[in-house]
Amino acid sequence: MLSILIPIYNNTVFELVQNIHQQCMNCSIEFEIICLDDNSVNQFQLENPKIKKLTHCFYSENETNFGRTKTRQILAEKAKFDWVLFLDADVIPETENFIKNYISSINETNAVIFGGYKYEKKQPESPTTLRYKYGKEREEKSPEFRSKKPYQYVFSGNMMIQKKLFLELNYDEKEKFYGMDIYFAYQLFLRKISIHHIDNSIFHLGLETNEVFFEKSLQSVVSRKRLLADKIDIEQLNPLLSHYKKIKKYRLILATKIIFNIFEQFLKRNILSKNPNLFYFDLYRLGYICSVK
């Protein structure tokens, strides 16, 4: 009835798999949990194979690092059931009814269902404050809030979707890009696929350091510019691309680049500080998208 798919990269996932496995057993459903390691370092490749000791659980490894998008594609192709639930490796369900809530949401009109993200109440130590603040302020939203702009809150780390639909829409090219949730959201938007947002959150535990998250965010900006900046109505899905298209429309790209060059180091120092300002983070990304080719 349900294939649960977990791409792994440098994470220990046995606790997550145990949790999900027990919930599936409690629901008395037909299920499988498939974990695919994307060429992690040795310590994780030694720890995670014990997943295979659990019934209906499977573990394998990529021979090289394909990236999360391609790894999800491989997982979906391996899945034997019509519905697949994608989970990131660094999460844990908020409640013991996580699987039950998803199963209860399956009907003829819901082709894709998002449960939402949450972050722990206590702010972590300074090395991860940027990721925490971004997640807490930009990603942790109620299902009612997400439903107002359904395509803007597409997070593949907690998504249940019909297998056939996922394989039709997923980016499956050889070139790797980072931050492809917005690309997937745009495919749903183009085809007018109805998105159902529910209250079924996971806690995102694996917070990157400020420097790592900052660099990944810039990689995501490059992906958006290369793949989506010229797409029709993309401004309805993403505030960054909305602002970029306005700047381009009024021929202010050069002026923005000049201003960005002047203030870049000031913005970056704040973004990587103990108390980063998300408005400065937005300004930096806007200047960056105007500057990169």
PDB file of N, CA and C in Angstrom, residues 4 25 27 35 63 96 113 124 127 170 218 233 238 250 273 281 286 291:
ATOM      1  N   ILE A   4       7.881   3.735   1.500  1.00  0.00           N
ATOM      2  CA  ILE A   4       8.513   4.853   2.191  1.00  0.00           C
ATOM      3  C   ILE A   4       9.965   4.915   1.728  1.00  0.00           C
ATOM      4  N   MET A  25       3.600  -0.975  11.254  1.00  0.00           N
ATOM      5  CA  MET A  25       3.121  -2.232  11.845  1.00  0.00           C
ATOM      6  C   MET A  25       1.846  -1.991  12.650  1.00  0.00           C
ATOM      7  N   CYS A  27      -0.368   0.221  12.094  1.00  0.00           N
ATOM      8  CA  CYS A  27      -1.481   0.503  11.179  1.00  0.00           C
ATOM      9  C   CYS A  27      -1.930  -0.737  10.408  1.00  0.00           C
ATOM     10  N   CYS A  35      15.807   2.476   1.752  1.00  0.00           N
ATOM     11  CA  CYS A  35      16.819   3.502   2.026  1.00  0.00           C
ATOM     12  C   CYS A  35      17.956   3.353   1.017  1.00  0.00           C
ATOM     13  N   GLU A  63      27.090   3.812  -5.999  1.00  0.00           N
ATOM     14  CA  GLU A  63      28.534   3.664  -6.155  1.00  0.00           C
ATOM     15  C   GLU A  63      29.238   5.009  -6.240  1.00  0.00           C
ATOM     16  N   GLU A  96       3.040   9.964  16.938  1.00  0.00           N
ATOM     17  CA  GLU A  96       2.981   8.522  16.704  1.00  0.00           C
ATOM     18  C   GLU A  96       1.905   8.165  15.683  1.00  0.00           C
ATOM     19  N   ILE A 113       0.477  15.074  -1.204  1.00  0.00           N
ATOM     20  CA  ILE A 113       0.124  15.533   0.139  1.00  0.00           C
ATOM     21  C   ILE A 113       1.391  15.936   0.881  1.00  0.00           C
ATOM     22  N   PRO A 124      19.224  26.597  18.607  1.00  0.00           N
ATOM     23  CA  PRO A 124      20.487  25.897  18.808  1.00  0.00           C
ATOM     24  C   PRO A 124      21.663  26.855  18.957  1.00  0.00           C
ATOM     25  N   PRO A 127      26.547  28.192  15.582  1.00  0.00           N
ATOM     26  CA  PRO A 127      26.971  27.705  14.261  1.00  0.00           C
ATOM     27  C   PRO A 127      25.831  27.355  13.315  1.00  0.00           C
ATOM     28  N   ASN A 170       9.547  14.585 -11.882  1.00  0.00           N
ATOM     29  CA  ASN A 170      10.862  14.779 -11.271  1.00  0.00           C
ATOM     30  C   ASN A 170      11.914  15.147 -12.315  1.00  0.00           C
ATOM     31  N   LEU A 218      23.221  29.606  -2.093  1.00  0.00           N
ATOM     32  CA  LEU A 218      23.724  30.234  -3.309  1.00  0.00           C
ATOM     33  C   LEU A 218      23.675  29.255  -4.484  1.00  0.00           C
ATOM     34  N   ASP A 233       4.841  32.784 -15.100  1.00  0.00           N
ATOM     35  CA  ASP A 233       4.152  32.771 -13.802  1.00  0.00           C
ATOM     36  C   ASP A 233       4.986  32.204 -12.657  1.00  0.00           C
ATOM     37  N   ASN A 238       7.671  31.810  -6.119  1.00  0.00           N
ATOM     38  CA  ASN A 238       8.925  32.073  -5.432  1.00  0.00           C
ATOM     39  C   ASN A 238       9.198  33.570  -5.332  1.00  0.00           C
ATOM     40  N   TYR A 250      12.451  46.238 -15.365  1.00  0.00           N
ATOM     41  CA  TYR A 250      12.730  47.677 -15.336  1.00  0.00           C
ATOM     42  C   TYR A 250      14.202  48.003 -15.616  1.00  0.00           C
ATOM     43  N   SER A 273      26.846  35.666  11.063  1.00  0.00           N
ATOM     44  CA  SER A 273      27.063  36.034  12.465  1.00  0.00           C
ATOM     45  C   SER A 273      26.216  35.175  13.396  1.00  0.00           C
ATOM     46  N   PHE A 281      19.742  38.389   4.369  1.00  0.00           N
ATOM     47  CA  PHE A 281      19.912  37.149   3.615  1.00  0.00           C
ATOM     48  C   PHE A 281      19.154  37.217   2.289  1.00  0.00           C
ATOM     49  N   LEU A 286      19.223  38.200  -3.660  1.00  0.00           N
ATOM     50  CA  LEU A 286      18.728  38.991  -4.781  1.00  0.00           C
ATOM     51  C   LEU A 286      19.890  39.622  -5.559  1.00  0.00           C
ATOM     52  N   SER A 291      23.868  38.887 -10.267  1.00  0.00           N
ATOM     53  CA  SER A 291      25.298  38.930 -10.573  1.00  0.00           C
ATOM     54  C   SER A 291      25.803  37.678 -11.288  1.00  0.00           C
TER      55      SER A 291
END
